[in-house]
Short mmCIF file of N, CA, C and O and ligand atoms in Angstrom, two decimals:
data_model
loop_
_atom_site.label_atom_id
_atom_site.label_comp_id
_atom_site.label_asym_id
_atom_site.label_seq_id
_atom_site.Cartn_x
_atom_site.Cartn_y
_atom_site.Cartn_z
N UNK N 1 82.81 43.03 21.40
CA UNK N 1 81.97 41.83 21.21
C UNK N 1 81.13 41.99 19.95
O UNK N 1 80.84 43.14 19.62
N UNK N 2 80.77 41.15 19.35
CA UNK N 2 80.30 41.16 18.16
C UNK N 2 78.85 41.38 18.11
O UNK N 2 78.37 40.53 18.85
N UNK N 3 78.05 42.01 17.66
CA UNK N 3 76.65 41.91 16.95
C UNK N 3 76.19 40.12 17.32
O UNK N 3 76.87 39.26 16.78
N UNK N 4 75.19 39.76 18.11
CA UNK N 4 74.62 38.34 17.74
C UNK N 4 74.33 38.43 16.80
O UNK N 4 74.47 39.53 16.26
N UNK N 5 73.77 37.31 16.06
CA UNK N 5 73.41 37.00 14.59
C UNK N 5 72.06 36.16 14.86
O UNK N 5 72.18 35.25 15.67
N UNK N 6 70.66 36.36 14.22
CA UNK N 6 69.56 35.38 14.37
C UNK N 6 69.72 34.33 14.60
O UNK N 6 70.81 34.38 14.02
N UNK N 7 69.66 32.91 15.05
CA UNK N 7 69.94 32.12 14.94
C UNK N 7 69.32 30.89 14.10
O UNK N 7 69.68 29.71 14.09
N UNK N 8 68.18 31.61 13.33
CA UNK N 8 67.36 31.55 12.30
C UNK N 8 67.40 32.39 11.08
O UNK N 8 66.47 32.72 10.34
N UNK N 9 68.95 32.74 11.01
CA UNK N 9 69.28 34.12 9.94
C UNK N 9 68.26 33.91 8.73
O UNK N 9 68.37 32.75 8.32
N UNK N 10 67.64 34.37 8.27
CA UNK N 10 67.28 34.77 6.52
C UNK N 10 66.61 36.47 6.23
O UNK N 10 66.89 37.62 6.59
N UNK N 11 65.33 35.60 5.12
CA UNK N 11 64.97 36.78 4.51
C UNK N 11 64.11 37.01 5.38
O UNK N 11 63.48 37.89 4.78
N UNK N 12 63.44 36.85 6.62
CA UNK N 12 62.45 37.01 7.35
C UNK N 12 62.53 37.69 8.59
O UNK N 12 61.49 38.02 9.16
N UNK N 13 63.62 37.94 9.05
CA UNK N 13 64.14 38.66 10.25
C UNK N 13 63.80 39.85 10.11
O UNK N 13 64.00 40.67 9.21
N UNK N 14 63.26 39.89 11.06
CA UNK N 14 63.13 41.42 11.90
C UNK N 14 63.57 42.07 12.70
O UNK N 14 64.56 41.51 13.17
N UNK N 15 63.36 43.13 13.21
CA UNK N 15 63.53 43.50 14.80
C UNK N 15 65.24 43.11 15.20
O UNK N 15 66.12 42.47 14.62
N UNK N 16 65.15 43.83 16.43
CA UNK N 16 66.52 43.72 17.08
C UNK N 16 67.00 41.83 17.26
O UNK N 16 66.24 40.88 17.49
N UNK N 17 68.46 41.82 17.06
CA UNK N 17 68.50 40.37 17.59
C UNK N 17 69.00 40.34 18.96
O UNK N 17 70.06 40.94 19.14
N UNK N 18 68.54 39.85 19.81
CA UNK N 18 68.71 39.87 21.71
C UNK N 18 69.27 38.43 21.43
O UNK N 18 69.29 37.75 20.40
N UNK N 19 69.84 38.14 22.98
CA UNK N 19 69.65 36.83 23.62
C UNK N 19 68.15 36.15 24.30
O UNK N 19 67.61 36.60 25.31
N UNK N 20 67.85 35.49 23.84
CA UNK N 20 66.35 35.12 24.57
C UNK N 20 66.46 34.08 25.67
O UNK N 20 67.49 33.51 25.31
N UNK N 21 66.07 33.50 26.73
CA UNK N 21 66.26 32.78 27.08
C UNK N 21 64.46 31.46 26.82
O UNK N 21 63.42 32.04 26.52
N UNK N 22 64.44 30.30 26.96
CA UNK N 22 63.22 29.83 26.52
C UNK N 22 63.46 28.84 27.87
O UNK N 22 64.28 28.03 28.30
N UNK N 23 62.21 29.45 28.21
CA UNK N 23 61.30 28.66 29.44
C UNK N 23 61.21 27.49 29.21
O UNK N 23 61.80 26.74 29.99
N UNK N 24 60.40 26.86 28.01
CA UNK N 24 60.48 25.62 28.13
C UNK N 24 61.75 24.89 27.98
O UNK N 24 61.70 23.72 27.60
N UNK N 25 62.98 25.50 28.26
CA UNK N 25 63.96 24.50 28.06
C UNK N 25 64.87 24.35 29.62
O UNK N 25 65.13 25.45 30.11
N UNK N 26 65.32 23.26 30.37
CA UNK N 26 65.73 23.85 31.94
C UNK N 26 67.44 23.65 31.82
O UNK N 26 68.40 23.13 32.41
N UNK N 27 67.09 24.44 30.65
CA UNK N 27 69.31 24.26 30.68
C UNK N 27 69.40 26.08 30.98
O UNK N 27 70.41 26.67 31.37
N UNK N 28 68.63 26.44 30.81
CA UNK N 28 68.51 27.80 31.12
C UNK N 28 70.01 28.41 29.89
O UNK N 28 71.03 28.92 30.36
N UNK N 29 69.83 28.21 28.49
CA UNK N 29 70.80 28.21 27.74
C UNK N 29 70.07 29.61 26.92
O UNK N 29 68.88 29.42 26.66
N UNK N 30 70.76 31.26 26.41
CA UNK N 30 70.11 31.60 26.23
C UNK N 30 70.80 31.54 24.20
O UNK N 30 71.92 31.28 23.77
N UNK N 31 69.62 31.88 23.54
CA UNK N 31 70.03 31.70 21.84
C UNK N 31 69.58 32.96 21.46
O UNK N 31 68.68 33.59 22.02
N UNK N 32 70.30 33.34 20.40
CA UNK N 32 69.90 34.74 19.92
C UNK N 32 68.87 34.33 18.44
O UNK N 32 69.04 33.58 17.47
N UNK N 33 67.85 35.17 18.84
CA UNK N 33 67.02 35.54 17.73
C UNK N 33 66.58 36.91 17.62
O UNK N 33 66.62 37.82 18.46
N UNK N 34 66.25 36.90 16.72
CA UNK N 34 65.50 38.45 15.53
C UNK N 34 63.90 38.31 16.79
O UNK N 34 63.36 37.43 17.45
N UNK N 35 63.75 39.51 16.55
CA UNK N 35 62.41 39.47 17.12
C UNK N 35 61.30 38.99 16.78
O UNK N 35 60.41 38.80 17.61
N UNK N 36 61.13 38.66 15.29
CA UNK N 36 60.32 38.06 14.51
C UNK N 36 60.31 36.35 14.69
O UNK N 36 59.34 35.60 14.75
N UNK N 37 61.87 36.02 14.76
CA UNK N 37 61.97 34.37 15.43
C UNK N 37 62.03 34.03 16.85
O UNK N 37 62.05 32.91 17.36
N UNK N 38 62.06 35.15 17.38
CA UNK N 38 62.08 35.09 19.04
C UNK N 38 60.38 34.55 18.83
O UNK N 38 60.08 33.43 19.25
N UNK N 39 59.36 35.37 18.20
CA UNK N 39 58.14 34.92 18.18
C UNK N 39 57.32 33.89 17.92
O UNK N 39 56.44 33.29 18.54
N UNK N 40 57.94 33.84 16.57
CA UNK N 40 57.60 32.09 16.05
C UNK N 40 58.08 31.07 16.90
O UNK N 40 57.26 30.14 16.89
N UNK N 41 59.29 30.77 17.79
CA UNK N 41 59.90 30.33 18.63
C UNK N 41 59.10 30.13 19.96
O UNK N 41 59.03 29.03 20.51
N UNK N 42 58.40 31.48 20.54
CA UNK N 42 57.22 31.59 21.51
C UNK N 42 56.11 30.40 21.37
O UNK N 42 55.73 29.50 22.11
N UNK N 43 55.83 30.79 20.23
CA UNK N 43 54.09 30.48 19.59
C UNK N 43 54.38 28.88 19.47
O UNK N 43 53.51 28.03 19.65
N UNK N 44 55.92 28.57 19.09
CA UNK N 44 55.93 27.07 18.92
C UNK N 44 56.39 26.45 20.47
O UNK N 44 56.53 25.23 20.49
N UNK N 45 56.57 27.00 21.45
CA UNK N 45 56.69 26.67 22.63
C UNK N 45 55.30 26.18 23.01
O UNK N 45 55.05 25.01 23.28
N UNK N 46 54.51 27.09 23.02
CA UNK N 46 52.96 27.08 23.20
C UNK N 46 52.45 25.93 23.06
O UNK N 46 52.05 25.23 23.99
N UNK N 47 52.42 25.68 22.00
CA UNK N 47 52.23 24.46 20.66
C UNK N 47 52.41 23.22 21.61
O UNK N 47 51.49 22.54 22.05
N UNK N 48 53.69 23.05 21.85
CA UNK N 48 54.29 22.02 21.80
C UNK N 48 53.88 21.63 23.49
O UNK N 48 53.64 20.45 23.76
N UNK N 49 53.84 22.61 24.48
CA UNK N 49 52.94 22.81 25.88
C UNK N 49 52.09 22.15 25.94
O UNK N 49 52.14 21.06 26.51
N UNK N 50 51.02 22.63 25.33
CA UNK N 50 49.80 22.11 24.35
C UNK N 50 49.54 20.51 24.24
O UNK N 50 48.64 19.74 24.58
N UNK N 51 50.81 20.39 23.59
CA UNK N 51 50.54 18.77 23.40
C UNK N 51 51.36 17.62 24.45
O UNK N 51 51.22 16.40 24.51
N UNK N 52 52.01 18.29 25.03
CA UNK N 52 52.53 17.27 26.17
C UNK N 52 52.18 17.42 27.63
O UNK N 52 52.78 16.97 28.61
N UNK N 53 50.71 18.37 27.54
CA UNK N 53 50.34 18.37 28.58
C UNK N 53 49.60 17.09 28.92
O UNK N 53 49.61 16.15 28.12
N UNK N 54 49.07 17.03 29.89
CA UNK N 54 47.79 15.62 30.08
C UNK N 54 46.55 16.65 30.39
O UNK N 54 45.39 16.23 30.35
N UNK N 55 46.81 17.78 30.65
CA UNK N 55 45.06 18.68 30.70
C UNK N 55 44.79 18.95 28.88
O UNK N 55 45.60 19.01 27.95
N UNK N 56 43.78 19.02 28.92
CA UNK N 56 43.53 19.16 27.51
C UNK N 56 43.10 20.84 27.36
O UNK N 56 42.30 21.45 28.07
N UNK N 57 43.86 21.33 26.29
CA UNK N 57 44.21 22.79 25.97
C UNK N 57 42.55 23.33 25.70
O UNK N 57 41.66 22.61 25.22
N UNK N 58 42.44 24.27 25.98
CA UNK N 58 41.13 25.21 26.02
C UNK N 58 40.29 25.22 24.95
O UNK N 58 39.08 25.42 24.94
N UNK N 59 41.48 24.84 23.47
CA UNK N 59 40.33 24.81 22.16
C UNK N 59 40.16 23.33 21.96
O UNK N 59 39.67 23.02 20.87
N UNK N 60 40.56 21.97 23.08
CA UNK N 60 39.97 21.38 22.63
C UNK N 60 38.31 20.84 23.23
O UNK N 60 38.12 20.58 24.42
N UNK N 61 37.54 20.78 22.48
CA UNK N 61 36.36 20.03 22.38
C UNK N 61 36.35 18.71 22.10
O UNK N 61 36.48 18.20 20.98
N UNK N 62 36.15 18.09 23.26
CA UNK N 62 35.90 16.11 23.19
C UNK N 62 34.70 15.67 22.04
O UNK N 62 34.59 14.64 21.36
N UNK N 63 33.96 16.75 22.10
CA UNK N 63 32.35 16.31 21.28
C UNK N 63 32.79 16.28 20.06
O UNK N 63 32.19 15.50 19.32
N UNK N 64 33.94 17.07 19.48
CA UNK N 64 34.10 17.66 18.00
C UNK N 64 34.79 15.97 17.52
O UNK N 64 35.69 15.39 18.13
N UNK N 65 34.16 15.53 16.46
CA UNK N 65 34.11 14.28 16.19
C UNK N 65 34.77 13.09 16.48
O UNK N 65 35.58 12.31 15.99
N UNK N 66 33.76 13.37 17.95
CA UNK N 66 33.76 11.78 18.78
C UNK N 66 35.53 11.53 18.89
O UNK N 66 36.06 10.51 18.44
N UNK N 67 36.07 12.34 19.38
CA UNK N 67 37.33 12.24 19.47
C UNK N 67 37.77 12.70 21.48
O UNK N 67 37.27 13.62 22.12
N UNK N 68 38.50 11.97 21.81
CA UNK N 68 38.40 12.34 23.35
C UNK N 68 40.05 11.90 23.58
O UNK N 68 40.78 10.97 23.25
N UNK N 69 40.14 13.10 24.30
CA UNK N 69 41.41 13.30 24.61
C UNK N 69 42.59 12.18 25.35
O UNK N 69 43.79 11.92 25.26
N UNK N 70 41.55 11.80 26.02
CA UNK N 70 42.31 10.83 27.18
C UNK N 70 42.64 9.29 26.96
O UNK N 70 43.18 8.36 27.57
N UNK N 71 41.99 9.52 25.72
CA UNK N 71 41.61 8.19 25.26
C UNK N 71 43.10 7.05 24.77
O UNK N 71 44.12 7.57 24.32
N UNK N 72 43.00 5.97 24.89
CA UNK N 72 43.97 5.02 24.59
C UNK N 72 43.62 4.64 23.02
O UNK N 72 42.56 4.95 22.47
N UNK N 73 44.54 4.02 22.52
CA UNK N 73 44.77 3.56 20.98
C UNK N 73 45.70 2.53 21.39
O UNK N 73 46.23 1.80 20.55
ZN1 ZN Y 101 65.52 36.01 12.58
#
C-alpha cells in the first residue's frame, strides 16, 4: 500500500501524514493530512463551531461595540 500523501501537499507540511478522521463531518470519511494540516484543519473546525453555533463562543462580548449576538438584521 502506498505512503498517503497530505491532502494539502506543499511547502508547509510537516509531521507524519495519518488518516484523520474530522468530527465535524458525519460521513465519518477519513482524509490524510501532514500533521501540520491535520492542525490548521482542527483550529478551522473550531472556527467554523464557533459560528454556527446559536450559544455565543466565550470570546464573545455583547458590550464590545454595541453589537449583540442574537440580534436580527
Ligand atoms: Zn500537509
Amino acid at each position: 500500500m502506498d505512503e498517503p500523501r497530505c491532502l494539502q501537499e506543499g511547502p508547509d507540511c510537516r509531521g507524519k501524514v495519518e488518516y484523520h478522521l474530522n468530527h465535524d463531518r458525519d460521513d465519518f470519511k477519513a482524509f490524510p493530512r501532514c500533521e501540520h494540516h491535520q492542525a490548521l484543519r482542527l483550529a478551522q473546525a473550531e472556527r467554523t463551531r464557533e459560528l454556527l453555533s446559536d450559544v455565543p463562543p466565550a470570546w464573545f462580548d455583547p458590550s464590545y461595540a454595541g453589537e449583540r449576538w442574537d440580534e436580527e438584521y
